[in-house]
């Protein structure tokens, strides 16, 4: 007789070494790896956005100082 117990988000207690238990353990490993990869991708997307904004801000800052420098020379 097989017993099945659900605890946590996806853990199955069954006869040791059964296909169902091995499937769920493998599924958990792949799920954790997928979540880690997704988190890493999300961090890189955020980093790209931050760097693009920092480049734009630097451009604006340099442009401001270039214009203010030219105005100072005219006086």
mmCIF file of C-alpha atoms in Angstrom:
data_model
loop_
_atom_site.group_PDB
_atom_site.id
_atom_site.type_symbol
_atom_site.label_atom_id
_atom_site.label_comp_id
_atom_site.label_asym_id
_atom_site.label_seq_id
_atom_site.Cartn_x
_atom_site.Cartn_y
_atom_site.Cartn_z
ATOM 1 C CA UNK A 1 0.000 0.000 0.000
ATOM 2 C CA UNK A 2 1.369 3.402 -0.993
ATOM 3 C CA UNK A 3 0.892 6.459 1.154
ATOM 4 C CA UNK A 4 1.039 9.977 -0.220
ATOM 5 C CA UNK A 5 1.517 13.021 1.970
ATOM 6 C CA UNK A 6 1.596 16.610 0.742
ATOM 7 C CA UNK A 7 3.607 19.057 2.822
ATOM 8 C CA UNK A 8 5.243 22.268 1.726
ATOM 9 C CA UNK A 9 4.667 23.262 -1.852
ATOM 10 C CA UNK A 10 5.416 19.970 -3.594
ATOM 11 C CA UNK A 11 6.809 17.180 -1.492
ATOM 12 C CA UNK A 12 5.521 13.653 -1.878
ATOM 13 C CA UNK A 13 6.211 10.852 0.549
ATOM 14 C CA UNK A 14 6.004 7.469 -1.130
ATOM 15 C CA UNK A 15 7.908 4.194 -1.318
ATOM 16 C CA UNK A 16 11.616 4.914 -1.407
ATOM 17 C CA UNK A 17 12.899 5.148 -4.965
ATOM 18 C CA UNK A 18 9.494 5.117 -6.652
ATOM 19 C CA UNK A 19 9.128 6.968 -9.942
ATOM 20 C CA UNK A 20 6.751 9.504 -8.409
ATOM 21 C CA UNK A 21 9.173 10.482 -5.633
ATOM 22 C CA UNK A 22 12.085 10.717 -8.056
ATOM 23 C CA UNK A 23 9.989 12.841 -10.423
ATOM 24 C CA UNK A 24 9.015 15.294 -7.687
ATOM 25 C CA UNK A 25 12.584 15.560 -6.364
ATOM 26 C CA UNK A 26 13.857 16.220 -9.887
ATOM 27 C CA UNK A 27 11.056 18.710 -10.468
ATOM 28 C CA UNK A 28 12.025 20.587 -7.286
ATOM 29 C CA UNK A 29 15.652 20.808 -8.404
ATOM 30 C CA UNK A 30 14.668 22.150 -11.819
ATOM 31 C CA UNK A 31 12.219 24.594 -10.246
ATOM 32 C CA UNK A 32 14.890 25.987 -7.907
ATOM 33 C CA UNK A 33 17.370 26.284 -10.783
ATOM 34 C CA UNK A 34 14.753 28.001 -12.945
ATOM 35 C CA UNK A 35 13.924 30.468 -10.164
ATOM 36 C CA UNK A 36 17.608 31.255 -9.650
ATOM 37 C CA UNK A 37 18.108 31.808 -13.372
ATOM 38 C CA UNK A 38 15.025 34.042 -13.549
ATOM 39 C CA UNK A 39 16.236 36.092 -10.579
ATOM 40 C CA UNK A 40 19.651 36.466 -12.221
ATOM 41 C CA UNK A 41 18.045 37.569 -15.501
ATOM 42 C CA UNK A 42 15.821 40.077 -13.681
ATOM 43 C CA UNK A 43 18.849 41.533 -11.878
ATOM 44 C CA UNK A 44 20.699 41.947 -15.183
ATOM 45 C CA UNK A 45 17.690 43.608 -16.799
ATOM 46 C CA UNK A 46 17.559 46.050 -13.896
ATOM 47 C CA UNK A 47 21.304 46.644 -14.163
ATOM 48 C CA UNK A 48 21.005 47.402 -17.890
ATOM 49 C CA UNK A 49 18.232 49.915 -17.179
ATOM 50 C CA UNK A 50 20.313 51.582 -14.452
ATOM 51 C CA UNK A 51 23.403 51.854 -16.656
ATOM 52 C CA UNK A 52 21.393 53.271 -19.559
ATOM 53 C CA UNK A 53 19.894 55.891 -17.225
ATOM 54 C CA UNK A 54 23.299 56.731 -15.753
ATOM 55 C CA UNK A 55 24.674 57.262 -19.278
ATOM 56 C CA UNK A 56 21.763 59.566 -20.085
ATOM 57 C CA UNK A 57 22.149 61.494 -16.817
ATOM 58 C CA UNK A 58 25.886 61.942 -17.464
ATOM 59 C CA UNK A 59 25.134 63.186 -20.980
ATOM 60 C CA UNK A 60 22.673 65.736 -19.585
ATOM 61 C CA UNK A 61 25.128 66.824 -16.873
ATOM 62 C CA UNK A 62 27.957 67.309 -19.381
ATOM 63 C CA UNK A 63 25.648 69.153 -21.780
ATOM 64 C CA UNK A 64 24.514 71.471 -18.979
ATOM 65 C CA UNK A 65 28.092 72.285 -17.986
ATOM 66 C CA UNK A 66 29.136 72.747 -21.618
ATOM 67 C CA UNK A 67 26.336 75.273 -22.150
ATOM 68 C CA UNK A 68 26.970 77.045 -18.838
ATOM 69 C CA UNK A 69 30.686 77.257 -19.676
ATOM 70 C CA UNK A 70 29.988 78.914 -23.027
ATOM 71 C CA UNK A 71 27.685 81.444 -21.370
ATOM 72 C CA UNK A 72 30.380 82.257 -18.822
ATOM 73 C CA UNK A 73 32.915 82.932 -21.583
ATOM 74 C CA UNK A 74 30.585 85.422 -23.317
ATOM 75 C CA UNK A 75 30.378 87.688 -20.294
#
